[in-house]
């Protein structure tokens, strides 16, 4: 083993759909994908400390995964490799140029029988691929050293506070407003000869540069590609931060997706070339699901009215919820929300489910220490937007409007932020 006792192994698998199925992220699309701009990838990194405690990070060039798929993957990993739930993190990039994944965003799509079949088949193959991928990473475990640091990238813009057409001028004038998180957390894994084996990095910004009909990991995919080309033999793994209210702006042109990917890769490379903090100490992992409360649930009569709504997404959600009620499954007043923490030496790495707004990462880093606290969003279960209390009270798309597309019955209750932060803090500070 290396002097500090760590071992690591990484593996990658292409997950670009074999068939031209429906794409996820935008409800306005009217047909399946037409081809590939950049292949989609799943990647696994397994870490093991001197005491033999392991953690398996799985990163995915996908919009998100739902609870049922996440649980199926984790159950299989427990049975096959003895990994408990706290030891597995599934982190998605939230690209809007990937496929529909199982039941994720279930109220957004109106699919025919063929497309429903392809979505289901893809989810089955994906589960099998991910389990196999972690096994390959375990087989490649070898002595290594870990170090971490933070870079900066500034193309994220708070989309709630800045009008998209005005962003270039506002940026030039230094007049962009609203909370942002420009940090680029970087974890470097080097072998006994100090060669890079893997690099994990993140950024808090939507992967929404493109919205066409070509498969692509959007800017995170191009960032990973650039890093792997610059460091042959190294696996680059991306996780999305708390960027639910952040957009890469300007966007909607192919040139921007590569530019932002290269800028993000450059930020990672600058960090890799600087003095990084060694991970001294072992690995601790914690995971809890809290019963996150909804606001007032709709009654059956409410849903019966919504079925006839002129908003097709509201009508679709009402049909799905009524079918659930009629099948003997009453609407739950809460949702089992996942909160996870890995302690790598003095680094606290939190992961939160759903599309988490930037307020959470800013608050948690302020309370726990910015330099040694990371916050991943879009992890383990992407069930809805997760507004802060401030964003919830302001309303709008992130504050509640997007619940339609996820098929959840109503908005969250006002106490959601305190419940999530309280649990994250408890895991981060656990002895």
Short mmCIF file of C-alpha atoms in Angstrom, two decimals:
data_model
loop_
_atom_site.label_atom_id
_atom_site.label_comp_id
_atom_site.label_asym_id
_atom_site.label_seq_id
_atom_site.Cartn_x
_atom_site.Cartn_y
_atom_site.Cartn_z
CA UNK A 1 0.00 0.00 0.00
CA UNK A 2 0.96 3.64 -0.34
CA UNK A 3 2.32 5.27 2.78
CA UNK A 4 -1.04 6.85 3.59
CA UNK A 5 -2.90 3.54 3.24
CA UNK A 6 -5.35 4.37 0.45
CA UNK A 7 -6.28 2.20 -2.48
CA UNK A 8 -8.39 3.17 -5.50
CA UNK A 9 -9.71 1.72 -8.72
CA UNK A 10 -11.65 3.30 -11.59
CA UNK A 11 -13.67 2.02 -14.53
CA UNK A 12 -15.80 3.47 -17.35
CA UNK A 13 -18.61 2.21 -19.57
CA UNK A 14 -20.34 3.84 -22.53
CA UNK A 15 -24.08 4.28 -21.87
CA UNK A 16 -25.15 6.00 -25.09
CA UNK A 17 -28.49 4.35 -25.98
CA UNK A 18 -28.33 1.71 -28.68
CA UNK A 19 -31.68 2.87 -30.06
CA UNK A 20 -32.88 6.38 -30.87
CA UNK A 21 -35.17 6.78 -27.89
CA UNK A 22 -36.78 9.81 -26.24
CA UNK A 23 -34.52 12.43 -24.70
CA UNK A 24 -34.90 13.83 -21.20
CA UNK A 25 -34.84 17.30 -19.69
CA UNK A 26 -37.08 19.29 -22.01
CA UNK A 27 -40.81 18.73 -22.39
CA UNK A 28 -40.93 20.63 -25.68
CA UNK A 29 -39.17 17.92 -27.68
CA UNK A 30 -41.43 16.25 -30.23
CA UNK A 31 -39.41 13.27 -31.44
CA UNK A 32 -36.67 10.86 -30.33
CA UNK A 33 -32.93 11.49 -30.58
CA UNK A 34 -31.42 11.67 -34.06
CA UNK A 35 -27.76 10.87 -33.41
CA UNK A 36 -24.73 11.44 -31.20
CA UNK A 37 -22.65 14.56 -30.62
CA UNK A 38 -20.66 13.07 -27.73
CA UNK A 39 -21.04 9.63 -26.19
CA UNK A 40 -22.55 9.32 -22.71
CA UNK A 41 -20.56 7.57 -19.98
CA UNK A 42 -20.99 5.94 -16.60
CA UNK A 43 -17.89 5.86 -14.45
CA UNK A 44 -17.06 4.27 -11.12
CA UNK A 45 -14.39 5.13 -8.58
CA UNK A 46 -13.89 2.85 -5.59
CA UNK A 47 -11.84 4.11 -2.66
CA UNK A 48 -10.59 1.96 0.22
CA UNK A 49 -8.85 3.23 3.37
CA UNK A 50 -6.28 1.46 5.50
CA UNK A 51 -8.99 -0.21 7.59
CA UNK A 52 -10.63 -1.65 4.47
CA UNK A 53 -13.65 0.66 4.50
CA UNK A 54 -14.81 1.32 0.95
CA UNK A 55 -16.80 3.95 -0.91
CA UNK A 56 -18.07 3.64 -4.48
CA UNK A 57 -18.77 6.78 -6.49
CA UNK A 58 -20.81 6.28 -9.66
CA UNK A 59 -21.06 9.26 -12.01
CA UNK A 60 -23.54 9.35 -14.87
CA UNK A 61 -23.97 11.51 -17.97
CA UNK A 62 -27.73 11.51 -17.37
CA UNK A 63 -30.42 13.97 -16.32
CA UNK A 64 -31.11 12.01 -13.13
CA UNK A 65 -32.10 8.70 -11.63
CA UNK A 66 -35.25 7.89 -9.69
CA UNK A 67 -35.45 6.21 -6.30
CA UNK A 68 -36.42 2.78 -7.63
CA UNK A 69 -33.42 2.52 -9.96
CA UNK A 70 -31.03 3.84 -7.34
CA UNK A 71 -32.29 1.32 -4.79
CA UNK A 72 -32.02 -1.54 -7.27
CA UNK A 73 -28.38 -0.67 -8.01
CA UNK A 74 -27.52 -0.30 -4.33
CA UNK A 75 -29.29 -3.53 -3.35
CA UNK A 76 -27.31 -5.42 -6.00
CA UNK A 77 -24.04 -3.86 -4.83
CA UNK A 78 -24.81 -4.86 -1.25
CA UNK A 79 -25.51 -8.44 -2.23
CA UNK A 80 -22.54 -8.79 -4.58
CA UNK A 81 -19.83 -6.68 -2.93
CA UNK A 82 -21.00 -6.07 0.63
CA UNK A 83 -21.37 -2.30 0.18
CA UNK A 84 -23.98 -0.78 2.48
CA UNK A 85 -26.15 2.14 1.40
CA UNK A 86 -23.86 4.78 2.88
CA UNK A 87 -20.93 3.52 0.82
CA UNK A 88 -22.51 4.14 -2.61
CA UNK A 89 -23.07 7.56 -4.18
CA UNK A 90 -24.82 7.91 -7.55
CA UNK A 91 -24.11 11.35 -8.98
CA UNK A 92 -25.67 12.59 -12.21
CA UNK A 93 -24.47 15.45 -14.41
CA UNK A 94 -28.05 16.50 -15.26
CA UNK A 95 -27.33 16.75 -18.97
CA UNK A 96 -30.47 17.59 -20.92
CA UNK A 97 -29.17 15.68 -23.94
CA UNK A 98 -29.42 12.19 -22.48
CA UNK A 99 -32.24 9.62 -22.53
CA UNK A 100 -35.34 9.35 -20.39
CA UNK A 101 -34.27 7.17 -17.47
CA UNK A 102 -36.91 4.91 -15.94
CA UNK A 103 -39.51 6.85 -13.96
CA UNK A 104 -37.46 10.04 -13.61
CA UNK A 105 -39.52 13.11 -14.66
CA UNK A 106 -42.45 10.80 -15.24
CA UNK A 107 -45.08 13.50 -15.82
CA UNK A 108 -43.10 15.29 -18.52
CA UNK A 109 -43.38 12.77 -21.33
CA UNK A 110 -46.18 11.45 -23.52
CA UNK A 111 -44.62 8.29 -24.95
CA UNK A 112 -46.04 5.66 -27.25
CA UNK A 113 -45.76 1.95 -26.46
CA UNK A 114 -42.50 1.53 -28.35
CA UNK A 115 -40.81 4.38 -26.51
CA UNK A 116 -42.10 3.17 -23.13
CA UNK A 117 -40.51 -0.20 -23.90
CA UNK A 118 -37.19 1.36 -24.85
CA UNK A 119 -37.13 3.47 -21.67
CA UNK A 120 -37.77 0.38 -19.55
CA UNK A 121 -35.15 -1.70 -21.36
CA UNK A 122 -32.57 1.06 -21.02
CA UNK A 123 -33.10 1.25 -17.25
CA UNK A 124 -32.61 -2.52 -16.91
CA UNK A 125 -29.39 -2.47 -18.92
CA UNK A 126 -28.16 0.56 -17.00
CA UNK A 127 -28.59 -1.21 -13.65
CA UNK A 128 -26.65 -4.20 -14.91
CA UNK A 129 -23.91 -1.96 -16.32
CA UNK A 130 -23.46 -0.03 -13.09
CA UNK A 131 -23.15 -3.13 -10.93
CA UNK A 132 -20.58 -4.58 -13.31
CA UNK A 133 -18.73 -1.26 -13.43
CA UNK A 134 -18.26 -1.11 -9.66
CA UNK A 135 -16.97 -4.69 -9.76
CA UNK A 136 -14.37 -3.70 -12.36
CA UNK A 137 -13.27 -0.77 -10.21
CA UNK A 138 -12.90 -3.06 -7.19
CA UNK A 139 -10.76 -5.46 -9.23
CA UNK A 140 -8.46 -2.53 -10.11
CA UNK A 141 -7.86 -1.40 -6.52
CA UNK A 142 -4.22 -0.43 -6.10
CA UNK A 143 -2.17 1.73 -3.71
CA UNK A 144 -2.69 5.44 -4.20
CA UNK A 145 -2.66 8.84 -2.57
CA UNK A 146 -5.55 11.32 -2.39
CA UNK A 147 -5.46 15.11 -2.39
CA UNK A 148 -8.06 17.83 -2.89
CA UNK A 149 -8.48 21.47 -3.69
CA UNK A 150 -10.86 24.05 -5.15
CA UNK A 151 -10.71 25.88 -8.45
CA UNK A 152 -12.98 28.52 -9.95
CA UNK A 153 -15.13 28.84 -13.08
CA UNK A 154 -17.43 31.78 -13.69
CA UNK A 155 -19.81 30.88 -16.52
CA UNK A 156 -22.70 29.97 -14.19
CA UNK A 157 -25.38 32.66 -13.88
CA UNK A 158 -28.29 32.82 -11.45
CA UNK A 159 -31.21 32.43 -13.85
CA UNK A 160 -33.81 33.71 -11.38
CA UNK A 161 -32.15 37.11 -11.04
CA UNK A 162 -30.77 37.81 -14.52
CA UNK A 163 -32.70 37.86 -17.80
CA UNK A 164 -30.99 35.53 -20.25
CA UNK A 165 -30.84 37.92 -23.25
CA UNK A 166 -29.26 40.60 -21.04
CA UNK A 167 -26.52 38.40 -19.53
CA UNK A 168 -23.64 39.24 -21.96
CA UNK A 169 -24.09 42.96 -21.36
CA UNK A 170 -24.62 42.53 -17.62
CA UNK A 171 -21.47 40.42 -17.35
CA UNK A 172 -19.42 42.96 -19.27
CA UNK A 173 -20.72 45.73 -17.02
CA UNK A 174 -20.12 43.70 -13.83
CA UNK A 175 -23.83 43.87 -13.01
CA UNK A 176 -24.84 40.21 -12.69
CA UNK A 177 -26.79 39.63 -9.49
CA UNK A 178 -28.04 36.74 -7.37
CA UNK A 179 -26.24 34.02 -5.39
CA UNK A 180 -23.81 31.77 -7.28
CA UNK A 181 -21.21 29.16 -6.37
CA UNK A 182 -18.18 29.35 -8.64
CA UNK A 183 -16.14 26.72 -6.77
CA UNK A 184 -14.76 23.75 -8.72
CA UNK A 185 -13.97 21.05 -6.13
CA UNK A 186 -11.25 18.64 -7.29
CA UNK A 187 -10.15 15.29 -5.87
CA UNK A 188 -6.94 13.85 -7.33
CA UNK A 189 -6.11 10.15 -7.08
CA UNK A 190 -2.48 9.33 -7.89
CA UNK A 191 -0.76 5.95 -7.98
CA UNK A 192 2.50 5.03 -6.25
CA UNK A 193 4.45 6.66 -9.11
CA UNK A 194 2.39 9.88 -8.71
CA UNK A 195 0.57 9.37 -12.00
CA UNK A 196 -3.05 10.49 -12.10
CA UNK A 197 -5.38 7.51 -11.92
CA UNK A 198 -8.60 9.48 -11.57
CA UNK A 199 -9.85 13.01 -11.02
CA UNK A 200 -13.23 13.84 -9.50
CA UNK A 201 -14.56 17.36 -10.01
CA UNK A 202 -17.83 19.25 -9.74
CA UNK A 203 -19.60 22.47 -10.61
CA UNK A 204 -22.88 24.07 -9.56
CA UNK A 205 -24.59 24.85 -12.86
CA UNK A 206 -27.30 23.31 -15.03
CA UNK A 207 -26.06 21.24 -17.99
CA UNK A 208 -28.38 23.05 -20.40
CA UNK A 209 -26.18 24.60 -23.06
CA UNK A 210 -27.82 22.41 -25.69
CA UNK A 211 -31.38 21.24 -26.27
CA UNK A 212 -31.16 19.59 -29.67
CA UNK A 213 -31.67 15.97 -30.72
CA UNK A 214 -28.10 14.70 -30.38
CA UNK A 215 -26.83 12.65 -27.44
CA UNK A 216 -24.30 14.62 -25.42
CA UNK A 217 -23.04 15.05 -21.88
CA UNK A 218 -23.30 18.82 -22.48
CA UNK A 219 -20.47 20.91 -21.01
CA UNK A 220 -19.64 18.36 -18.25
CA UNK A 221 -19.15 15.72 -20.93
CA UNK A 222 -16.78 17.94 -22.89
CA UNK A 223 -14.90 18.83 -19.69
CA UNK A 224 -14.35 15.16 -18.90
CA UNK A 225 -13.26 14.49 -22.49
CA UNK A 226 -10.75 17.36 -22.39
CA UNK A 227 -9.25 16.18 -19.11
CA UNK A 228 -8.91 12.59 -20.24
CA UNK A 229 -7.24 13.68 -23.47
CA UNK A 230 -4.81 15.87 -21.51
CA UNK A 231 -4.01 13.05 -19.07
CA UNK A 232 -3.96 9.74 -20.97
CA UNK A 233 -4.99 6.77 -18.85
CA UNK A 234 -6.78 8.96 -16.29
CA UNK A 235 -10.52 8.67 -15.58
CA UNK A 236 -12.35 11.99 -15.12
CA UNK A 237 -15.58 11.87 -13.10
CA UNK A 238 -17.98 14.82 -12.86
CA UNK A 239 -20.67 15.57 -10.27
CA UNK A 240 -23.23 18.35 -10.39
CA UNK A 241 -23.26 20.77 -7.48
CA UNK A 242 -26.21 22.77 -6.17
CA UNK A 243 -26.94 24.46 -9.47
CA UNK A 244 -30.70 24.11 -9.83
CA UNK A 245 -31.11 27.87 -10.22
CA UNK A 246 -27.92 28.38 -12.29
CA UNK A 247 -27.58 28.31 -16.07
CA UNK A 248 -24.50 28.40 -18.33
CA UNK A 249 -24.98 31.70 -20.15
CA UNK A 250 -24.95 32.54 -22.96
CA UNK A 251 -25.99 29.17 -24.39
CA UNK A 252 -28.01 27.40 -27.15
CA UNK A 253 -25.11 27.40 -29.61
CA UNK A 254 -22.84 24.42 -30.17
CA UNK A 255 -19.70 26.53 -29.77
CA UNK A 256 -20.55 27.29 -26.14
CA UNK A 257 -20.75 23.67 -25.02
CA UNK A 258 -17.11 23.04 -25.92
CA UNK A 259 -15.99 26.44 -24.61
CA UNK A 260 -17.53 25.86 -21.20
CA UNK A 261 -16.21 22.31 -21.09
CA UNK A 262 -12.71 23.57 -21.84
CA UNK A 263 -13.00 26.35 -19.26
CA UNK A 264 -14.09 23.88 -16.61
CA UNK A 265 -11.30 21.45 -17.55
CA UNK A 266 -8.79 24.31 -17.38
CA UNK A 267 -9.99 25.18 -13.86
CA UNK A 268 -9.46 21.55 -12.84
CA UNK A 269 -6.00 21.45 -14.41
CA UNK A 270 -4.97 24.64 -12.61
CA UNK A 271 -5.98 23.05 -9.34
CA UNK A 272 -4.15 19.81 -10.15
CA UNK A 273 -1.01 21.84 -10.86
CA UNK A 274 -1.21 23.81 -7.62
CA UNK A 275 -0.54 22.71 -4.05
CA UNK A 276 -3.37 20.40 -3.00
CA UNK A 277 -4.27 19.24 0.50
CA UNK A 278 -3.43 15.58 1.16
CA UNK A 279 -6.27 13.41 2.46
CA UNK A 280 -4.84 12.28 5.77
CA UNK A 281 -6.97 9.89 7.76
CA UNK A 282 -9.57 7.32 6.89
CA UNK A 283 -12.99 7.10 5.33
CA UNK A 284 -16.33 7.40 7.12
CA UNK A 285 -19.68 7.18 5.37
CA UNK A 286 -23.16 8.07 6.52
CA UNK A 287 -26.58 8.03 4.89
CA UNK A 288 -30.05 8.92 6.12
CA UNK A 289 -33.44 9.38 4.52
CA UNK A 290 -35.59 12.03 6.14
CA UNK A 291 -39.35 12.28 5.74
CA UNK A 292 -39.47 15.56 3.86
CA UNK A 293 -43.00 17.02 4.20
CA UNK A 294 -45.20 18.29 1.43
CA UNK A 295 -47.53 21.25 1.78
CA UNK A 296 -51.28 20.52 1.67
CA UNK A 297 -51.98 17.45 -0.43
CA UNK A 298 -54.64 17.59 -3.15
CA UNK A 299 -57.84 15.68 -2.50
CA UNK A 300 -59.29 13.20 -4.94
CA UNK A 301 -61.80 15.88 -5.94
CA UNK A 302 -58.94 18.31 -6.62
CA UNK A 303 -57.29 15.76 -8.89
CA UNK A 304 -60.55 15.05 -10.68
CA UNK A 305 -60.69 18.74 -11.61
CA UNK A 306 -57.02 18.83 -12.64
CA UNK A 307 -57.52 15.94 -15.07
CA UNK A 308 -59.41 18.40 -17.28
CA UNK A 309 -56.77 21.13 -17.01
CA UNK A 310 -55.68 22.93 -20.17
CA UNK A 311 -52.13 22.42 -18.90
CA UNK A 312 -51.30 18.99 -20.31
CA UNK A 313 -48.64 18.35 -17.67
CA UNK A 314 -51.03 19.11 -14.82
CA UNK A 315 -53.62 16.81 -16.41
CA UNK A 316 -51.02 14.09 -16.88
CA UNK A 317 -49.89 14.30 -13.26
CA UNK A 318 -53.49 14.17 -12.04
CA UNK A 319 -54.13 11.01 -14.08
CA UNK A 320 -51.04 9.34 -12.65
CA UNK A 321 -51.94 10.28 -9.06
CA UNK A 322 -55.55 9.18 -9.45
CA UNK A 323 -54.40 5.83 -10.83
CA UNK A 324 -52.19 5.41 -7.79
CA UNK A 325 -55.05 6.23 -5.40
CA UNK A 326 -57.41 3.87 -7.22
CA UNK A 327 -54.80 1.12 -6.90
CA UNK A 328 -54.98 1.45 -3.12
CA UNK A 329 -51.91 3.67 -2.67
CA UNK A 330 -52.94 6.88 -0.88
CA UNK A 331 -50.81 9.96 -1.40
CA UNK A 332 -48.05 10.21 1.18
CA UNK A 333 -47.66 13.48 3.12
CA UNK A 334 -43.85 13.08 2.99
CA UNK A 335 -41.07 11.93 0.67
CA UNK A 336 -38.05 9.81 1.75
CA UNK A 337 -35.31 12.33 0.96
CA UNK A 338 -31.68 11.11 0.83
CA UNK A 339 -28.83 12.89 2.61
CA UNK A 340 -25.34 11.40 2.50
CA UNK A 341 -21.89 12.31 3.79
CA UNK A 342 -18.46 10.86 3.12
CA UNK A 343 -15.60 11.93 5.37
CA UNK A 344 -12.26 11.63 3.57
CA UNK A 345 -9.85 12.67 6.28
CA UNK A 346 -10.88 16.25 7.05
CA UNK A 347 -12.89 16.66 3.83
CA UNK A 348 -16.66 16.59 4.32
CA UNK A 349 -18.38 15.53 1.10
CA UNK A 350 -22.15 15.91 1.33
CA UNK A 351 -24.59 14.70 -1.30
CA UNK A 352 -28.22 15.76 -1.53
CA UNK A 353 -31.03 14.36 -3.65
CA UNK A 354 -33.01 16.34 -6.17
CA UNK A 355 -32.33 19.55 -8.05
CA UNK A 356 -30.86 21.59 -5.22
CA UNK A 357 -30.63 25.38 -5.41
CA UNK A 358 -27.36 27.15 -4.70
CA UNK A 359 -28.45 28.44 -1.27
CA UNK A 360 -27.76 25.01 0.21
CA UNK A 361 -24.11 24.76 -0.81
CA UNK A 362 -23.43 28.35 0.21
CA UNK A 363 -25.02 27.81 3.62
CA UNK A 364 -23.43 24.44 4.35
CA UNK A 365 -19.98 25.61 3.33
CA UNK A 366 -20.37 28.73 5.46
CA UNK A 367 -21.43 26.67 8.48
CA UNK A 368 -18.98 23.77 8.10
CA UNK A 369 -15.98 25.46 6.48
CA UNK A 370 -15.71 26.31 2.79
CA UNK A 371 -12.26 24.86 2.08
CA UNK A 372 -13.07 21.35 3.34
CA UNK A 373 -16.79 21.05 2.51
CA UNK A 374 -18.24 19.87 -0.79
CA UNK A 375 -21.93 19.65 -1.61
CA UNK A 376 -23.18 17.47 -4.45
CA UNK A 377 -26.74 17.80 -5.76
CA UNK A 378 -28.64 15.56 -8.19
CA UNK A 379 -27.43 12.55 -6.18
CA UNK A 380 -28.98 9.16 -5.40
CA UNK A 381 -32.56 10.21 -6.24
CA UNK A 382 -33.56 13.15 -8.44
CA UNK A 383 -37.20 13.40 -7.42
CA UNK A 384 -37.90 17.16 -7.71
CA UNK A 385 -36.47 20.62 -7.32
CA UNK A 386 -35.27 21.35 -3.80
CA UNK A 387 -35.77 25.07 -3.13
CA UNK A 388 -34.44 26.85 -0.08
CA UNK A 389 -37.03 28.49 2.14
CA UNK A 390 -36.24 31.76 0.38
CA UNK A 391 -36.82 30.34 -3.10
CA UNK A 392 -39.92 28.47 -1.95
CA UNK A 393 -41.45 31.69 -0.63
CA UNK A 394 -40.55 33.56 -3.83
CA UNK A 395 -42.22 30.87 -5.94
CA UNK A 396 -41.61 30.48 -9.64
CA UNK A 397 -40.32 27.42 -11.45
CA UNK A 398 -37.73 26.32 -8.90
CA UNK A 399 -39.98 27.29 -6.01
CA UNK A 400 -42.82 24.96 -6.98
CA UNK A 401 -43.81 25.08 -10.63
CA UNK A 402 -41.46 22.27 -11.63
CA UNK A 403 -43.17 19.78 -9.29
CA UNK A 404 -45.62 19.14 -12.14
CA UNK A 405 -42.98 17.47 -14.28
CA UNK A 406 -41.74 15.18 -11.55
CA UNK A 407 -45.23 13.92 -10.74
CA UNK A 408 -45.15 14.94 -7.07
CA UNK A 409 -48.53 15.99 -5.70
CA UNK A 410 -47.77 19.52 -4.48
CA UNK A 411 -45.01 21.89 -3.32
CA UNK A 412 -42.77 21.26 -0.32
CA UNK A 413 -43.59 22.46 3.18
CA UNK A 414 -41.72 25.57 4.42
CA UNK A 415 -39.53 23.63 6.87
CA UNK A 416 -37.74 21.63 4.17
CA UNK A 417 -34.50 23.66 4.28
CA UNK A 418 -34.02 23.34 8.03
CA UNK A 419 -34.73 19.61 7.97
CA UNK A 420 -32.21 19.00 5.18
CA UNK A 421 -29.50 21.21 6.64
CA UNK A 422 -29.98 19.74 10.12
CA UNK A 423 -29.49 16.20 8.79
CA UNK A 424 -26.54 17.18 6.59
CA UNK A 425 -24.87 18.90 9.52
CA UNK A 426 -25.42 15.89 11.78
CA UNK A 427 -23.80 13.52 9.28
CA UNK A 428 -20.91 15.88 8.61
CA UNK A 429 -20.15 16.27 12.32
CA UNK A 430 -20.71 12.65 13.37
CA UNK A 431 -17.78 11.08 15.17
#
